[in-house]
Amino acid sequence: MRSPEHVELVRNDPDLPPVAVIDRRPMTTGKKLIFAAIGLVAAIAWALVAFVRGESVNGAYFVVAAVGTYVIAYRFYARLIEYKVVRPRDDRATPAEEHENGRDFAPTDRRVLFGHHFAAIAGAGPLVGPVLAAQMGYLPGTLWIIIGAVLAGCVQDYLVLWLSTRRRGRSLGQMIRDEMGTIGGAAGLIGVFVIMIIILAVLALVVVNALAESPWGVFSVGMTIPIALFMGVYLRYLRPGRVSEVSVIGVVLLVLAIVAGGWVADTPWGAETFTLEPVTVAWLIVGYGFLASVLPVWLLLAPRDYLSTFMKVGTIVLLAVGVIIAQPAVQAPAVSSFAIEGNGPAFAGSLFPFLFITIACGALSGFHALISSGTSPKLVQKESQLRLIGYGGMLTESFVAIMALVTAISIDQHLYFTMNAPGTLTGGEPGSAADYVNGLGLAGPPVTGEEIQAAADSVGEESIISRTGGAPTLAFGMSQILGSFLGGASLQAFWYHFAIMFEALFILTTVDAGTRVARFMLSDTLGNLGGPLKKFRDPSWRVGAWICSVVVCGLWGAILLMGVTDPLGGINTLFPLFGIANQLLAAMALALVTVVVVKKGYLRWAWIPAVPLLWDLAVTMTASFQKIFSPEPSLGYWAQHNAFREARAAGETSFGTAADPAAMDAVIRNTFLQGTLSIVFALLVLIVALVALWVCVKAVRAGGLPTTEEPDTKSATFAPSGLVSTDVEKEVAAQWATYYDENPDQLRTGTHA
């Protein structure tokens, strides 16, 4: 075929069709006008969100501002990063092609991989963090979620994915060791792995809290496993390459599972069978994490995450449509007094730095770097797809976070704080809760105890008082918005319980992918010790994979069970660590990216990862300092630890949030763990940052340094770069289809659709 002007077809073998399409066709006038219109509309929406005061701000403004910003950023800023830093080469084989083994390395259709990657990175953070941060007002959270994602979160995800793809899919800790040497590498490997275990335990605990005593959620989420197994076999053996076909089948089965879950929960046998205790749910999640870690990635992990993405994105899009139609008025102020004074009921701390810690996933999340250096680089077909997977996947998660924020700020502020203030402040009863929130000086008419109880009755709950953690608040807000245009008040209870199940499914996909990534990290770490342990670095050694999976599941499973059986509910121990640890992990990832960019001689473009790195270090070090050294028991770990220990020594039987001696002992134990780990994490990150600075200085003085990037291997396959194939890509894909028809003995992975 003859390529159009400004389009180059690349061949590695004259006997094979092209393996790459380099499309440099200039943007048409029509497209330029479309992007200009999108930018103008987004700018107007931003002006309404940021500057309009004295009248009701519409929730729809946030949707328009976010989507417009994402479109412009993906088309222009992400393309700048692609041209100047990533410089993709589709004539080069990716790890999935070069090391394909049908288990961990498997070339995966970009649409399926996008679904897996998004499902893996989008856990509790983009749902819970924005809801809690809404106590500071709508403007700070909106700015951080959108601008932070464009300039920091998406950059990290995209560039870490690029680094790992060029290094045989190596883990984040291993790449830090390879590029920064022994000292920085040791700190990186230890810090990344320990933080990963903490994150997995927190995410799993949120799932346990959502599914425990919920037969609907247990049945529906459980059914996604056999559906995913069927999809994996269907796509691998029955109808290879038929992604659209299996997607339709999977979505139909998923909808049936969701609807059937409600039916099953209403039956006596279903309620009895699927109503499980928290400890039982915890053990089941640990078992599922092990299976997802050791089974071939195409069989369970990738299809289940892809399937979950339909529900995740579908629900969020439905919620966005609801916001556009219902146009809910924003109830929260632009900036609240809690942001300035730092005494909010949902969590303690001022706007800087704690807003940027509370909203982690959705703006910038270190956990994403683990996925970008874990499963995804072992599945991607072509380097040109990295922008879609890394940058595009993070933009999608940012939109989830914006929708969660809009949902929270659209709730009556008195009800919002009724749900998010601890029980020691609300008293646990409608009357006392009303007295408390009415004394906060919130805008709008005061609430009564009867109104609080009526709100609980509307969603089929006995009480909504002090339902902390963010997830119940999100479900309540979603039920109001979705019920406003789908079923009215009569279906509000349905939408509430649907949202609870949706959140559990949303988060579980992060646990399974994270467990597999932690297995990769442990294998790399053990392999570095040399001797007989060097065999752990061989990805084809199944015994090593099973051993590492058992160890990883055992570690986060033990912490999970500790949290489930904690007298204070566990989340009080683990969640405060999650936010700071997650952002410290992002600092490590951005430090690695900055080092490699400088070593490759791209000093002119080093600001792209360096600016978010400096911001993240300022945020995390400030937060760590305050959490360690603050004398306020409501903020500092050690201040709270000492206060409870002194009360216990004085013979007190209750103190603060602890109602009995056992709870007091739990607080003493938990704050000691929090404070100690906070010190360790901060020191490890500082070591990595200082070593990164030293390596960068050496690289600048030397005019660049060699990196550990793997040598080129010629590709022998083709795959389109975007979600939708261009006209030239379709023609090349047709050539490959003809080639495989004429050469049936050649392996066909179904990657050319």
mmCIF file of C-alpha atoms in Angstrom, residues 255-529:
data_model
loop_
_atom_site.group_PDB
_atom_site.id
_atom_site.type_symbol
_atom_site.label_atom_id
_atom_site.label_comp_id
_atom_site.label_asym_id
_atom_site.label_seq_id
_atom_site.Cartn_x
_atom_site.Cartn_y
_atom_site.Cartn_z
ATOM 1 C CA VAL A 255 -25.790 -6.420 34.465
ATOM 2 C CA LEU A 256 -27.533 -9.733 35.152
ATOM 3 C CA ALA A 257 -25.210 -10.344 38.117
ATOM 4 C CA ILE A 258 -25.989 -6.901 39.551
ATOM 5 C CA VAL A 259 -29.748 -7.281 39.146
ATOM 6 C CA ALA A 260 -29.682 -10.880 40.385
ATOM 7 C CA GLY A 261 -27.774 -9.759 43.458
ATOM 8 C CA GLY A 262 -30.758 -7.695 44.549
ATOM 9 C CA TRP A 263 -33.105 -10.614 43.951
ATOM 10 C CA VAL A 264 -30.892 -13.079 45.821
ATOM 11 C CA ALA A 265 -30.514 -10.719 48.782
ATOM 12 C CA ASP A 266 -34.306 -10.557 49.126
ATOM 13 C CA THR A 267 -34.661 -14.346 49.457
ATOM 14 C CA PRO A 268 -34.272 -16.122 52.824
ATOM 15 C CA TRP A 269 -31.686 -18.603 51.503
ATOM 16 C CA GLY A 270 -29.730 -15.888 49.699
ATOM 17 C CA ALA A 271 -29.652 -13.621 52.717
ATOM 18 C CA GLU A 272 -28.469 -16.503 54.901
ATOM 19 C CA THR A 273 -25.849 -17.795 52.443
ATOM 20 C CA PHE A 274 -24.302 -14.519 51.360
ATOM 21 C CA THR A 275 -24.500 -12.522 54.590
ATOM 22 C CA LEU A 276 -20.917 -12.965 55.781
ATOM 23 C CA GLU A 277 -18.989 -11.833 58.831
ATOM 24 C CA PRO A 278 -16.096 -9.383 58.277
ATOM 25 C CA VAL A 279 -13.456 -11.999 59.113
ATOM 26 C CA THR A 280 -14.944 -14.422 56.572
ATOM 27 C CA VAL A 281 -14.944 -11.742 53.871
ATOM 28 C CA ALA A 282 -11.326 -10.922 54.743
ATOM 29 C CA TRP A 283 -10.211 -14.531 54.265
ATOM 30 C CA LEU A 284 -12.074 -14.758 50.952
ATOM 31 C CA ILE A 285 -10.381 -11.592 49.691
ATOM 32 C CA VAL A 286 -6.960 -12.946 50.674
ATOM 33 C CA GLY A 287 -7.715 -16.159 48.766
ATOM 34 C CA TYR A 288 -8.875 -14.227 45.726
ATOM 35 C CA GLY A 289 -5.740 -12.076 45.833
ATOM 36 C CA PHE A 290 -3.593 -15.223 45.756
ATOM 37 C CA LEU A 291 -5.457 -16.677 42.762
ATOM 38 C CA ALA A 292 -5.258 -13.388 40.860
ATOM 39 C CA SER A 293 -1.514 -13.332 41.504
ATOM 40 C CA VAL A 294 -0.651 -16.850 40.282
ATOM 41 C CA LEU A 295 -3.181 -17.574 37.518
ATOM 42 C CA PRO A 296 -2.272 -16.501 33.950
ATOM 43 C CA VAL A 297 -2.986 -12.801 33.580
ATOM 44 C CA TRP A 298 -5.212 -13.355 30.531
ATOM 45 C CA LEU A 299 -7.425 -15.830 32.421
ATOM 46 C CA LEU A 300 -8.645 -13.832 35.430
ATOM 47 C CA LEU A 301 -6.919 -10.537 36.172
ATOM 48 C CA ALA A 302 -7.092 -8.721 32.818
ATOM 49 C CA PRO A 303 -10.653 -9.774 31.826
ATOM 50 C CA ARG A 304 -12.062 -9.118 35.302
ATOM 51 C CA ASP A 305 -10.497 -5.664 35.463
ATOM 52 C CA TYR A 306 -11.699 -4.961 31.910
ATOM 53 C CA LEU A 307 -15.189 -6.098 32.894
ATOM 54 C CA SER A 308 -15.116 -3.971 36.039
ATOM 55 C CA THR A 309 -14.170 -0.941 33.966
ATOM 56 C CA PHE A 310 -17.503 -1.084 32.162
ATOM 57 C CA MET A 311 -19.301 -0.794 35.472
ATOM 58 C CA LYS A 312 -16.883 1.810 36.845
ATOM 59 C CA VAL A 313 -16.908 4.094 33.831
ATOM 60 C CA GLY A 314 -20.569 3.391 33.079
ATOM 61 C CA THR A 315 -21.673 4.356 36.580
ATOM 62 C CA ILE A 316 -19.532 7.494 36.631
ATOM 63 C CA VAL A 317 -20.806 8.548 33.190
ATOM 64 C CA LEU A 318 -24.366 7.901 34.374
ATOM 65 C CA LEU A 319 -23.652 10.048 37.420
ATOM 66 C CA ALA A 320 -22.237 12.805 35.182
ATOM 67 C CA VAL A 321 -25.374 12.672 33.025
ATOM 68 C CA GLY A 322 -27.419 12.928 36.203
ATOM 69 C CA VAL A 323 -25.481 16.025 37.272
ATOM 70 C CA ILE A 324 -25.995 17.641 33.853
ATOM 71 C CA ILE A 325 -29.736 16.871 33.912
ATOM 72 C CA ALA A 326 -30.468 17.534 37.593
ATOM 73 C CA GLN A 327 -27.973 20.422 37.854
ATOM 74 C CA PRO A 328 -27.706 20.120 41.642
ATOM 75 C CA ALA A 329 -26.868 23.296 43.503
ATOM 76 C CA VAL A 330 -23.570 23.188 45.375
ATOM 77 C CA GLN A 331 -24.219 23.314 49.119
ATOM 78 C CA ALA A 332 -20.618 23.679 50.285
ATOM 79 C CA PRO A 333 -18.758 27.009 50.385
ATOM 80 C CA ALA A 334 -15.828 27.693 48.056
ATOM 81 C CA VAL A 335 -13.398 27.580 50.994
ATOM 82 C CA SER A 336 -14.601 26.651 54.479
ATOM 83 C CA SER A 337 -13.285 27.788 57.837
ATOM 84 C CA PHE A 338 -12.057 24.235 58.469
ATOM 85 C CA ALA A 339 -9.538 24.673 55.630
ATOM 86 C CA ILE A 340 -7.969 27.622 57.443
ATOM 87 C CA GLU A 341 -8.311 26.586 61.079
ATOM 88 C CA GLY A 342 -7.591 22.870 60.520
ATOM 89 C CA ASN A 343 -10.234 21.656 62.985
ATOM 90 C CA GLY A 344 -12.606 19.821 60.637
ATOM 91 C CA PRO A 345 -14.727 16.972 62.006
ATOM 92 C CA ALA A 346 -13.935 14.572 59.126
ATOM 93 C CA PHE A 347 -10.164 14.844 59.621
ATOM 94 C CA ALA A 348 -7.773 17.206 61.402
ATOM 95 C CA GLY A 349 -5.292 19.425 59.595
ATOM 96 C CA SER A 350 -5.188 22.619 57.563
ATOM 97 C CA LEU A 351 -5.562 22.957 53.795
ATOM 98 C CA PHE A 352 -1.800 22.744 53.260
ATOM 99 C CA PRO A 353 -0.625 20.045 53.359
ATOM 100 C CA PHE A 354 -3.530 17.800 54.296
ATOM 101 C CA LEU A 355 -5.875 18.481 51.379
ATOM 102 C CA PHE A 356 -3.154 17.147 49.063
ATOM 103 C CA ILE A 357 -2.699 14.088 51.261
ATOM 104 C CA THR A 358 -6.404 13.334 51.638
ATOM 105 C CA ILE A 359 -7.019 13.599 47.873
ATOM 106 C CA ALA A 360 -4.313 11.226 46.670
ATOM 107 C CA CYS A 361 -5.707 9.005 43.931
ATOM 108 C CA GLY A 362 -7.508 11.269 41.498
ATOM 109 C CA ALA A 363 -4.698 13.855 41.426
ATOM 110 C CA LEU A 364 -1.387 12.133 42.233
ATOM 111 C CA SER A 365 -0.956 8.623 43.610
ATOM 112 C CA GLY A 366 2.223 6.650 44.164
ATOM 113 C CA PHE A 367 0.276 3.410 43.972
ATOM 114 C CA HIS A 368 -0.269 4.064 40.263
ATOM 115 C CA ALA A 369 3.488 3.897 39.717
ATOM 116 C CA LEU A 370 3.409 0.334 41.018
ATOM 117 C CA ILE A 371 0.808 -0.672 38.440
ATOM 118 C CA SER A 372 2.693 1.227 35.725
ATOM 119 C CA SER A 373 5.785 -0.797 36.621
ATOM 120 C CA GLY A 374 3.928 -4.013 37.410
ATOM 121 C CA THR A 375 1.292 -5.633 35.241
ATOM 122 C CA SER A 376 0.699 -3.006 32.532
ATOM 123 C CA PRO A 377 4.219 -2.868 30.994
ATOM 124 C CA LYS A 378 4.107 -6.653 30.646
ATOM 125 C CA LEU A 379 0.870 -6.458 28.633
ATOM 126 C CA VAL A 380 1.235 -3.400 26.381
ATOM 127 C CA GLN A 381 1.581 -4.166 22.653
ATOM 128 C CA LYS A 382 3.236 -0.991 21.343
ATOM 129 C CA GLU A 383 5.072 1.968 22.840
ATOM 130 C CA SER A 384 2.724 4.414 21.099
ATOM 131 C CA GLN A 385 -0.087 3.053 23.305
ATOM 132 C CA LEU A 386 1.619 4.267 26.478
ATOM 133 C CA ARG A 387 0.027 7.724 26.236
ATOM 134 C CA LEU A 388 -3.455 6.207 26.104
ATOM 135 C CA ILE A 389 -2.809 3.759 28.937
ATOM 136 C CA GLY A 390 -0.722 5.926 31.281
ATOM 137 C CA TYR A 391 -1.866 9.502 30.715
ATOM 138 C CA GLY A 392 -5.392 8.644 29.547
ATOM 139 C CA GLY A 393 -6.027 6.163 32.349
ATOM 140 C CA MET A 394 -5.099 8.731 34.996
ATOM 141 C CA LEU A 395 -7.315 11.390 33.396
ATOM 142 C CA THR A 396 -10.214 8.952 33.624
ATOM 143 C CA GLU A 397 -9.554 8.401 37.310
ATOM 144 C CA SER A 398 -9.356 12.148 37.867
ATOM 145 C CA PHE A 399 -12.841 12.448 36.393
ATOM 146 C CA VAL A 400 -14.023 9.831 38.896
ATOM 147 C CA ALA A 401 -12.610 11.986 41.692
ATOM 148 C CA ILE A 402 -14.347 15.109 40.380
ATOM 149 C CA MET A 403 -17.680 13.285 40.266
ATOM 150 C CA ALA A 404 -17.148 12.076 43.835
ATOM 151 C CA LEU A 405 -16.430 15.661 44.935
ATOM 152 C CA VAL A 406 -19.506 17.029 43.125
ATOM 153 C CA THR A 407 -21.607 14.360 44.799
ATOM 154 C CA ALA A 408 -20.327 15.297 48.269
ATOM 155 C CA ILE A 409 -20.660 19.071 47.896
ATOM 156 C CA SER A 410 -24.223 18.675 46.588
ATOM 157 C CA ILE A 411 -25.381 17.130 49.880
ATOM 158 C CA ASP A 412 -26.913 19.393 52.508
ATOM 159 C CA GLN A 413 -23.976 20.449 54.687
ATOM 160 C CA HIS A 414 -25.749 19.508 57.908
ATOM 161 C CA LEU A 415 -26.299 15.956 56.631
ATOM 162 C CA TYR A 416 -22.730 15.817 55.300
ATOM 163 C CA PHE A 417 -21.222 16.534 58.713
ATOM 164 C CA THR A 418 -23.794 14.307 60.419
ATOM 165 C CA MET A 419 -22.367 11.421 58.406
ATOM 166 C CA ASN A 420 -18.676 12.348 58.643
ATOM 167 C CA ALA A 421 -18.253 13.575 62.219
ATOM 168 C CA PRO A 422 -17.185 10.856 64.712
ATOM 169 C CA GLY A 423 -19.722 9.358 67.087
ATOM 170 C CA THR A 424 -18.100 10.978 70.105
ATOM 171 C CA LEU A 425 -19.157 14.369 68.670
ATOM 172 C CA THR A 426 -22.591 13.489 67.235
ATOM 173 C CA GLY A 427 -23.702 11.317 70.136
ATOM 174 C CA GLY A 428 -25.022 8.678 67.744
ATOM 175 C CA GLU A 429 -28.652 9.831 68.044
ATOM 176 C CA PRO A 430 -30.657 12.081 65.649
ATOM 177 C CA GLY A 431 -31.347 14.728 68.284
ATOM 178 C CA SER A 432 -27.778 15.009 69.559
ATOM 179 C CA ALA A 433 -26.393 14.893 66.008
ATOM 180 C CA ALA A 434 -28.693 17.757 65.003
ATOM 181 C CA ASP A 435 -27.543 19.808 67.985
ATOM 182 C CA TYR A 436 -23.903 19.220 67.082
ATOM 183 C CA VAL A 437 -24.038 20.091 63.364
ATOM 184 C CA ASN A 438 -26.296 23.091 63.998
ATOM 185 C CA GLY A 439 -23.528 24.451 66.219
ATOM 186 C CA LEU A 440 -20.899 24.351 63.462
ATOM 187 C CA GLY A 441 -22.040 27.638 61.917
ATOM 188 C CA LEU A 442 -22.946 26.073 58.572
ATOM 189 C CA ALA A 443 -24.897 27.953 55.918
ATOM 190 C CA GLY A 444 -28.556 27.167 55.372
ATOM 191 C CA PRO A 445 -31.430 26.413 57.747
ATOM 192 C CA PRO A 446 -30.705 24.192 60.756
ATOM 193 C CA VAL A 447 -31.537 20.494 60.585
ATOM 194 C CA THR A 448 -33.798 18.596 62.980
ATOM 195 C CA GLY A 449 -33.441 15.106 64.361
ATOM 196 C CA GLU A 450 -36.536 14.085 62.417
ATOM 197 C CA GLU A 451 -34.954 15.230 59.145
ATOM 198 C CA ILE A 452 -31.808 13.237 59.875
ATOM 199 C CA GLN A 453 -33.856 10.102 60.538
ATOM 200 C CA ALA A 454 -35.936 10.710 57.411
ATOM 201 C CA ALA A 455 -32.728 10.877 55.363
ATOM 202 C CA ALA A 456 -31.710 7.483 56.745
ATOM 203 C CA ASP A 457 -35.134 6.025 56.008
ATOM 204 C CA SER A 458 -34.982 7.285 52.416
ATOM 205 C CA VAL A 459 -32.013 5.023 51.677
ATOM 206 C CA GLY A 460 -33.219 2.051 53.684
ATOM 207 C CA GLU A 461 -30.754 2.503 56.556
ATOM 208 C CA GLU A 462 -31.478 2.520 60.271
ATOM 209 C CA SER A 463 -29.065 5.418 60.745
ATOM 210 C CA ILE A 464 -26.683 7.600 58.747
ATOM 211 C CA ILE A 465 -25.113 9.215 61.808
ATOM 212 C CA SER A 466 -21.302 9.019 61.983
ATOM 213 C CA ARG A 467 -21.030 6.745 58.952
ATOM 214 C CA THR A 468 -17.451 7.900 58.562
ATOM 215 C CA GLY A 469 -14.871 6.900 55.963
ATOM 216 C CA GLY A 470 -16.391 8.659 52.961
ATOM 217 C CA ALA A 471 -17.961 5.664 51.224
ATOM 218 C CA PRO A 472 -21.457 5.942 52.819
ATOM 219 C CA THR A 473 -21.505 9.685 52.094
ATOM 220 C CA LEU A 474 -20.696 9.057 48.432
ATOM 221 C CA ALA A 475 -23.405 6.413 48.215
ATOM 222 C CA PHE A 476 -25.925 8.786 49.816
ATOM 223 C CA GLY A 477 -25.067 11.591 47.388
ATOM 224 C CA MET A 478 -25.189 9.247 44.390
ATOM 225 C CA SER A 479 -28.613 8.004 45.457
ATOM 226 C CA GLN A 480 -29.900 11.581 45.554
ATOM 227 C CA ILE A 481 -28.544 12.509 42.109
ATOM 228 C CA LEU A 482 -29.420 9.253 40.335
ATOM 229 C CA GLY A 483 -32.802 9.093 42.027
ATOM 230 C CA SER A 484 -33.586 12.633 40.878
ATOM 231 C CA PHE A 485 -33.852 11.531 37.245
ATOM 232 C CA LEU A 486 -34.112 7.727 37.455
ATOM 233 C CA GLY A 487 -36.994 6.494 39.577
ATOM 234 C CA GLY A 488 -37.406 9.361 42.013
ATOM 235 C CA ALA A 489 -37.536 8.912 45.770
ATOM 236 C CA SER A 490 -38.978 5.393 45.416
ATOM 237 C CA LEU A 491 -35.663 4.112 43.996
ATOM 238 C CA GLN A 492 -33.321 6.101 46.209
ATOM 239 C CA ALA A 493 -32.735 3.106 48.500
ATOM 240 C CA PHE A 494 -31.928 0.966 45.435
ATOM 241 C CA TRP A 495 -29.356 3.468 44.200
ATOM 242 C CA TYR A 496 -27.804 3.740 47.659
ATOM 243 C CA HIS A 497 -27.171 0.007 47.953
ATOM 244 C CA PHE A 498 -26.126 -0.153 44.301
ATOM 245 C CA ALA A 499 -23.512 2.524 45.056
ATOM 246 C CA ILE A 500 -22.208 0.581 48.069
ATOM 247 C CA MET A 501 -21.759 -2.514 45.880
ATOM 248 C CA PHE A 502 -20.227 -0.367 43.128
ATOM 249 C CA GLU A 503 -17.617 0.971 45.552
ATOM 250 C CA ALA A 504 -16.658 -2.543 46.673
ATOM 251 C CA LEU A 505 -16.220 -3.698 43.071
ATOM 252 C CA PHE A 506 -14.336 -0.499 42.287
ATOM 253 C CA ILE A 507 -11.766 -1.087 45.007
ATOM 254 C CA LEU A 508 -11.353 -4.873 44.741
ATOM 255 C CA THR A 509 -9.821 -4.575 41.260
ATOM 256 C CA THR A 510 -6.981 -2.601 42.831
ATOM 257 C CA VAL A 511 -6.329 -5.309 45.397
ATOM 258 C CA ASP A 512 -5.926 -8.109 42.851
ATOM 259 C CA ALA A 513 -3.600 -6.199 40.519
ATOM 260 C CA GLY A 514 -1.688 -4.796 43.489
ATOM 261 C CA THR A 515 -1.047 -8.272 44.870
ATOM 262 C CA ARG A 516 0.437 -9.392 41.571
ATOM 263 C CA VAL A 517 2.609 -6.268 41.439
ATOM 264 C CA ALA A 518 3.823 -6.862 45.011
ATOM 265 C CA ARG A 519 4.765 -10.395 43.938
ATOM 266 C CA PHE A 520 6.894 -8.942 41.127
ATOM 267 C CA MET A 521 8.542 -6.554 43.590
ATOM 268 C CA LEU A 522 9.372 -9.305 46.074
ATOM 269 C CA SER A 523 10.796 -11.481 43.284
ATOM 270 C CA ASP A 524 13.073 -8.639 42.155
ATOM 271 C CA THR A 525 14.209 -7.944 45.716
ATOM 272 C CA LEU A 526 15.038 -11.579 46.488
ATOM 273 C CA GLY A 527 16.794 -11.937 43.153
ATOM 274 C CA ASN A 528 19.104 -9.045 44.049
ATOM 275 C CA LEU A 529 20.492 -11.073 46.973
#
